[in-house]
Amino acid sequence: MAPGSPSRGGTGDMAEVAAGVGRFKSNYAVERKIEPFYKGGKVQLDQTGQHLFCVCGTRVNILDMASGAVLRSLEQEDQEDITAFDLSPDDKVLVTASRALLLAQWAWQEGSVTRLWKAIHTAPVATMAFDPTSTLLATGGCDGAVRVWDVVRYYGTHHFRGSPGVVHLVAFHPDPARLLLFSSAADTSVRVWSLQERSCLAVLTAHYSAVTSLTFSADGHTMLSSGRDKICVVWDLRSLQATRTVPVFESVEAAMLLPEEPAPELGVKSAGLHFLTAGDQGTLRVWEVASGRCVHAQQWLPGPGRELTHCTLARAAGLLLSVTADHNLLLYDARSLRLRKQFAGYSEEVLDVRFLGPEDSHIVVASNSPCLKVFDLQTSACQILHGHTDIVLALDVFRKGRLFASCAKDQSIRLWRMNKVGEVACVAQGSGHTHSVGTICCSRLKETFLVTGSQDCTVKFWPLPEALLSKGTGPEGAPVLLQAQATQRCHDKDINSVAVAPNDKLLATGSQDRTAKLWALPQCQLLGVFSGHRRGLWCVQFSPMDQVLATASADGTVKLWALQDFSCLKTFEGHDASVLKVAFVSRGTQLLSSGSDGLLKLWTIKNNECVRTLDAHEDKVWGLHCSRLDDRALTGASDSCVILWKDVTEAEQAEEQAKKEEQVVKQQELDNLLHEKRYLRALGLAISLDRPHTVLTVIQAIRRDPESCEKLETTVLRLRRDQKEALLRFCVTWNTNSRHCHEAQAVLGVLLRHEVPDELLAYDGVRASLEGLLPYTERHFQRLSRMLQAATFLDFLWHNMKLPTLPAATTAPAAL
């Protein structure tokens, strides 16, 4: 026996085990799915700030800002990618444009298209905007044309040419009486179009790079333009001249003029124009036009993926929404820039997932990004955690559920703590590996240490300092620095997985060198090697109950190994590609495995049987974790979806039991009805059971009655139409058997004699039923014809048969 082997039952608190856990599981069902809802492009808030509109491929998604749930997805009939959309200022009309050069006008609250028309542009529509009255819509195309449409009367009003390249920005003047339209194209200038004169009034040139936004003051006399040339320009719209150029020292993606009122929290203390910018520095900043200086900037640490790409304002609701390059949406209070909510629009490739909290109330997701996302499963609230500077590769959580660890490509590890209200902060960090840290595992009994594995082929043992574990340590302080106590070169290739035994005395490692190894902690002394896989290992896991190790490999198999002699006990084959994760469930009697084939498989260890294959992902399932009560599972995959699975074994068994009991009750009722000769109710009940044989039994009972013809006719004709349709389908089944064809023909005869042909043809599935009835009916009649011929021939023989008269018996003379 290996030193420090986990003893049976050594998992600790049995109170954490649900009452029915000892039973085998048979199925999981999708309880919830966290899918991407925004993949880049325009975002827009309605005037109330209650709904968010954003593009996700071929759909425009409408989110409820209170819950973060997608209320509705709007997709055009052509199912092409959406290239532009806009919501009217009165929040009633939404117009979308697709790559198929079609424009769709939606009554978005009902989710219906009210009008669909050709854009007439010769290339896709790149941008669109409504006028303040919600009657005119301007579209700018990749063909350099600008068109104006009347969405109330349904016709095109203007067509402006002259813009070189793609028109990526259009905006109406806020005063509808002036009938001015502004557009910007690839030549970095802003064109002013007069709808009244149908001509270009002016070409405003001040930028040296693409103009990214146009915004107007409340009185309509001033316009602000921003660009990627790191300047913002203030324009006087009465003279159509630039009055001020403000250098902002970053590529600006969006800028907006603030209301001319004091806002001390934004640094707006004096009268005059102020504007807000969002750009590649990842912070929102407020600028004073008169002095050209920044009066307020967010205290925000820059990092990869945090550049701001879009910004939109809901003035009536006092809300501001910004979008990062990582597709995260941040909702602020417009007057103070206090963060209200965060939404993760797109997680790209999900690499790992874990349950969080003492009651598994939260989940943490590591995707193809340096930031982590924590979701509250009850409220759908999202918290985005920054700290790593490169992609986070793996996660693990300590037993109590509040403390968890992450490791990343930046060669560092971080420790995070969630407080009682669900807020998460980084409390410790450590570095020491020379390559990406690809796997991490927490101690199982107490919060005492971490183990990491890296592409540098080493494992490091990190003890947690006492200061970190003391109750006085809060998330407000600076992160504690972690120091590795032991470092061990374990394999010749990348280490893909490490696992700590339930008693914290053993460590298992799995590597690309096709082996797993067992080590004694904390000195990392080698105890043995598990060899047998044909390709690299992706995951190793200890059984919570037995002295067994499970390994998942790129050869498509899962193997179980004995810790005593390092022998292979069982091999599970079924995945068509690499098995990426494996986990023990049902107190160590079953396994859950996930693979590159996008499948999740449930195995029973005792008989090597694959009980269930769950197919809900479309790509590699990298993340797999089970809840502490063993009643739920969590998976994350390369399809950017995170799925919460619920164990429905007991529910299905209860449903099956209820069905059996109902069948028994109905069968008894059926027997009683037949005994009482209440044929109509008996036949209706048998049809409701959807059991052709039971219905046949009722028909046979009716035909045994002395007045069978009358009773069969009366009973069948009093059935409802749907019951007659079911009976006709059953007749098709009975008619295939010569023993039951008489009942089928009797029922068919009643229907053909008393039902009008048009009514029969209107029955659901009648044509398929007739096609099934005809060949067997012809066969039955041919058989009857042959039998009748044979009977007639036999009768003929009988009547024509002449028996010879027998001679009289001669009696011998009696002997005298």
PDB file of N, CA and C in Angstrom, residues 44 55 111 197 204 227 242 260-261 312-313 351 386 471 487 551 600 603 637 747 750 782 806:
ATOM      1  N   GLN A  44     -27.041  49.511 -28.001  1.00  0.00           N
ATOM      2  CA  GLN A  44     -27.910  50.669 -27.808  1.00  0.00           C
ATOM      3  C   GLN A  44     -28.874  50.408 -26.663  1.00  0.00           C
ATOM      4  N   VAL A  55     -25.823  43.219 -31.172  1.00  0.00           N
ATOM      5  CA  VAL A  55     -25.719  42.292 -32.299  1.00  0.00           C
ATOM      6  C   VAL A  55     -24.997  41.031 -31.858  1.00  0.00           C
ATOM      7  N   GLY A 111     -41.839  41.067 -31.418  1.00  0.00           N
ATOM      8  CA  GLY A 111     -40.908  40.185 -32.118  1.00  0.00           C
ATOM      9  C   GLY A 111     -41.308  39.881 -33.543  1.00  0.00           C
ATOM     10  N   GLU A 197     -32.563  70.843 -49.679  1.00  0.00           N
ATOM     11  CA  GLU A 197     -31.963  71.195 -50.960  1.00  0.00           C
ATOM     12  C   GLU A 197     -31.417  69.975 -51.709  1.00  0.00           C
ATOM     13  N   LEU A 204     -16.623  69.045 -43.703  1.00  0.00           N
ATOM     14  CA  LEU A 204     -15.871  69.489 -42.535  1.00  0.00           C
ATOM     15  C   LEU A 204     -14.609  68.635 -42.401  1.00  0.00           C
ATOM     16  N   GLY A 227     -12.172  61.007 -33.055  1.00  0.00           N
ATOM     17  CA  GLY A 227     -11.509  60.163 -34.038  1.00  0.00           C
ATOM     18  C   GLY A 227     -10.388  59.351 -33.441  1.00  0.00           C
ATOM     19  N   ALA A 242     -14.866  74.726 -37.282  1.00  0.00           N
ATOM     20  CA  ALA A 242     -14.313  74.152 -36.057  1.00  0.00           C
ATOM     21  C   ALA A 242     -13.931  75.284 -35.111  1.00  0.00           C
ATOM     22  N   GLU A 260     -25.220  70.653 -19.792  1.00  0.00           N
ATOM     23  CA  GLU A 260     -24.566  71.827 -19.216  1.00  0.00           C
ATOM     24  C   GLU A 260     -25.140  72.124 -17.832  1.00  0.00           C
ATOM     25  N   GLU A 261     -24.782  71.291 -16.893  1.00  0.00           N
ATOM     26  CA  GLU A 261     -25.215  71.445 -15.503  1.00  0.00           C
ATOM     27  C   GLU A 261     -24.111  70.904 -14.605  1.00  0.00           C
ATOM     28  N   THR A 312     -22.587  54.288 -25.101  1.00  0.00           N
ATOM     29  CA  THR A 312     -23.913  54.819 -25.412  1.00  0.00           C
ATOM     30  C   THR A 312     -24.549  55.351 -24.137  1.00  0.00           C
ATOM     31  N   LEU A 313     -25.405  56.355 -24.303  1.00  0.00           N
ATOM     32  CA  LEU A 313     -25.989  57.054 -23.168  1.00  0.00           C
ATOM     33  C   LEU A 313     -27.504  57.022 -23.263  1.00  0.00           C
ATOM     34  N   LEU A 351     -12.367  27.705 -20.905  1.00  0.00           N
ATOM     35  CA  LEU A 351     -11.298  26.752 -20.601  1.00  0.00           C
ATOM     36  C   LEU A 351     -11.494  26.019 -19.281  1.00  0.00           C
ATOM     37  N   HIS A 386     -10.277  41.280 -12.730  1.00  0.00           N
ATOM     38  CA  HIS A 386      -9.042  41.593 -13.449  1.00  0.00           C
ATOM     39  C   HIS A 386      -7.851  41.356 -12.528  1.00  0.00           C
ATOM     40  N   LYS A 471      -9.080  35.697  10.061  1.00  0.00           N
ATOM     41  CA  LYS A 471     -10.371  36.318   9.758  1.00  0.00           C
ATOM     42  C   LYS A 471     -10.235  37.820   9.539  1.00  0.00           C
ATOM     43  N   THR A 487       9.730  22.613  -5.270  1.00  0.00           N
ATOM     44  CA  THR A 487       9.628  22.533  -6.728  1.00  0.00           C
ATOM     45  C   THR A 487      10.205  21.198  -7.170  1.00  0.00           C
ATOM     46  N   THR A 551      -7.787   8.513 -14.848  1.00  0.00           N
ATOM     47  CA  THR A 551      -7.026   9.319 -15.802  1.00  0.00           C
ATOM     48  C   THR A 551      -7.803   9.413 -17.113  1.00  0.00           C
ATOM     49  N   LEU A 600     -20.682  14.663 -23.163  1.00  0.00           N
ATOM     50  CA  LEU A 600     -20.524  14.374 -21.746  1.00  0.00           C
ATOM     51  C   LEU A 600     -21.068  12.965 -21.534  1.00  0.00           C
ATOM     52  N   TRP A 603     -20.715   7.135 -16.705  1.00  0.00           N
ATOM     53  CA  TRP A 603     -20.299   5.733 -16.679  1.00  0.00           C
ATOM     54  C   TRP A 603     -20.574   5.139 -15.304  1.00  0.00           C
ATOM     55  N   ALA A 637     -17.264  24.937 -22.627  1.00  0.00           N
ATOM     56  CA  ALA A 637     -16.683  24.379 -23.850  1.00  0.00           C
ATOM     57  C   ALA A 637     -16.176  25.474 -24.777  1.00  0.00           C
ATOM     58  N   VAL A 747     -63.773  -2.692 -37.936  1.00  0.00           N
ATOM     59  CA  VAL A 747     -63.730  -1.248 -37.622  1.00  0.00           C
ATOM     60  C   VAL A 747     -63.684  -0.429 -38.902  1.00  0.00           C
ATOM     61  N   VAL A 750     -67.078  -0.201 -40.516  1.00  0.00           N
ATOM     62  CA  VAL A 750     -67.971   0.770 -39.870  1.00  0.00           C
ATOM     63  C   VAL A 750     -67.636   2.185 -40.348  1.00  0.00           C
ATOM     64  N   GLN A 782     -57.062 -12.262 -50.911  1.00  0.00           N
ATOM     65  CA  GLN A 782     -56.518 -13.350 -51.752  1.00  0.00           C
ATOM     66  C   GLN A 782     -56.494 -14.660 -50.975  1.00  0.00           C
ATOM     67  N   LEU A 806     -71.838 -52.379 -50.253  1.00  0.00           N
ATOM     68  CA  LEU A 806     -71.069 -53.461 -49.640  1.00  0.00           C
ATOM     69  C   LEU A 806     -71.793 -54.795 -49.875  1.00  0.00           C
TER      70      LEU A 806
END
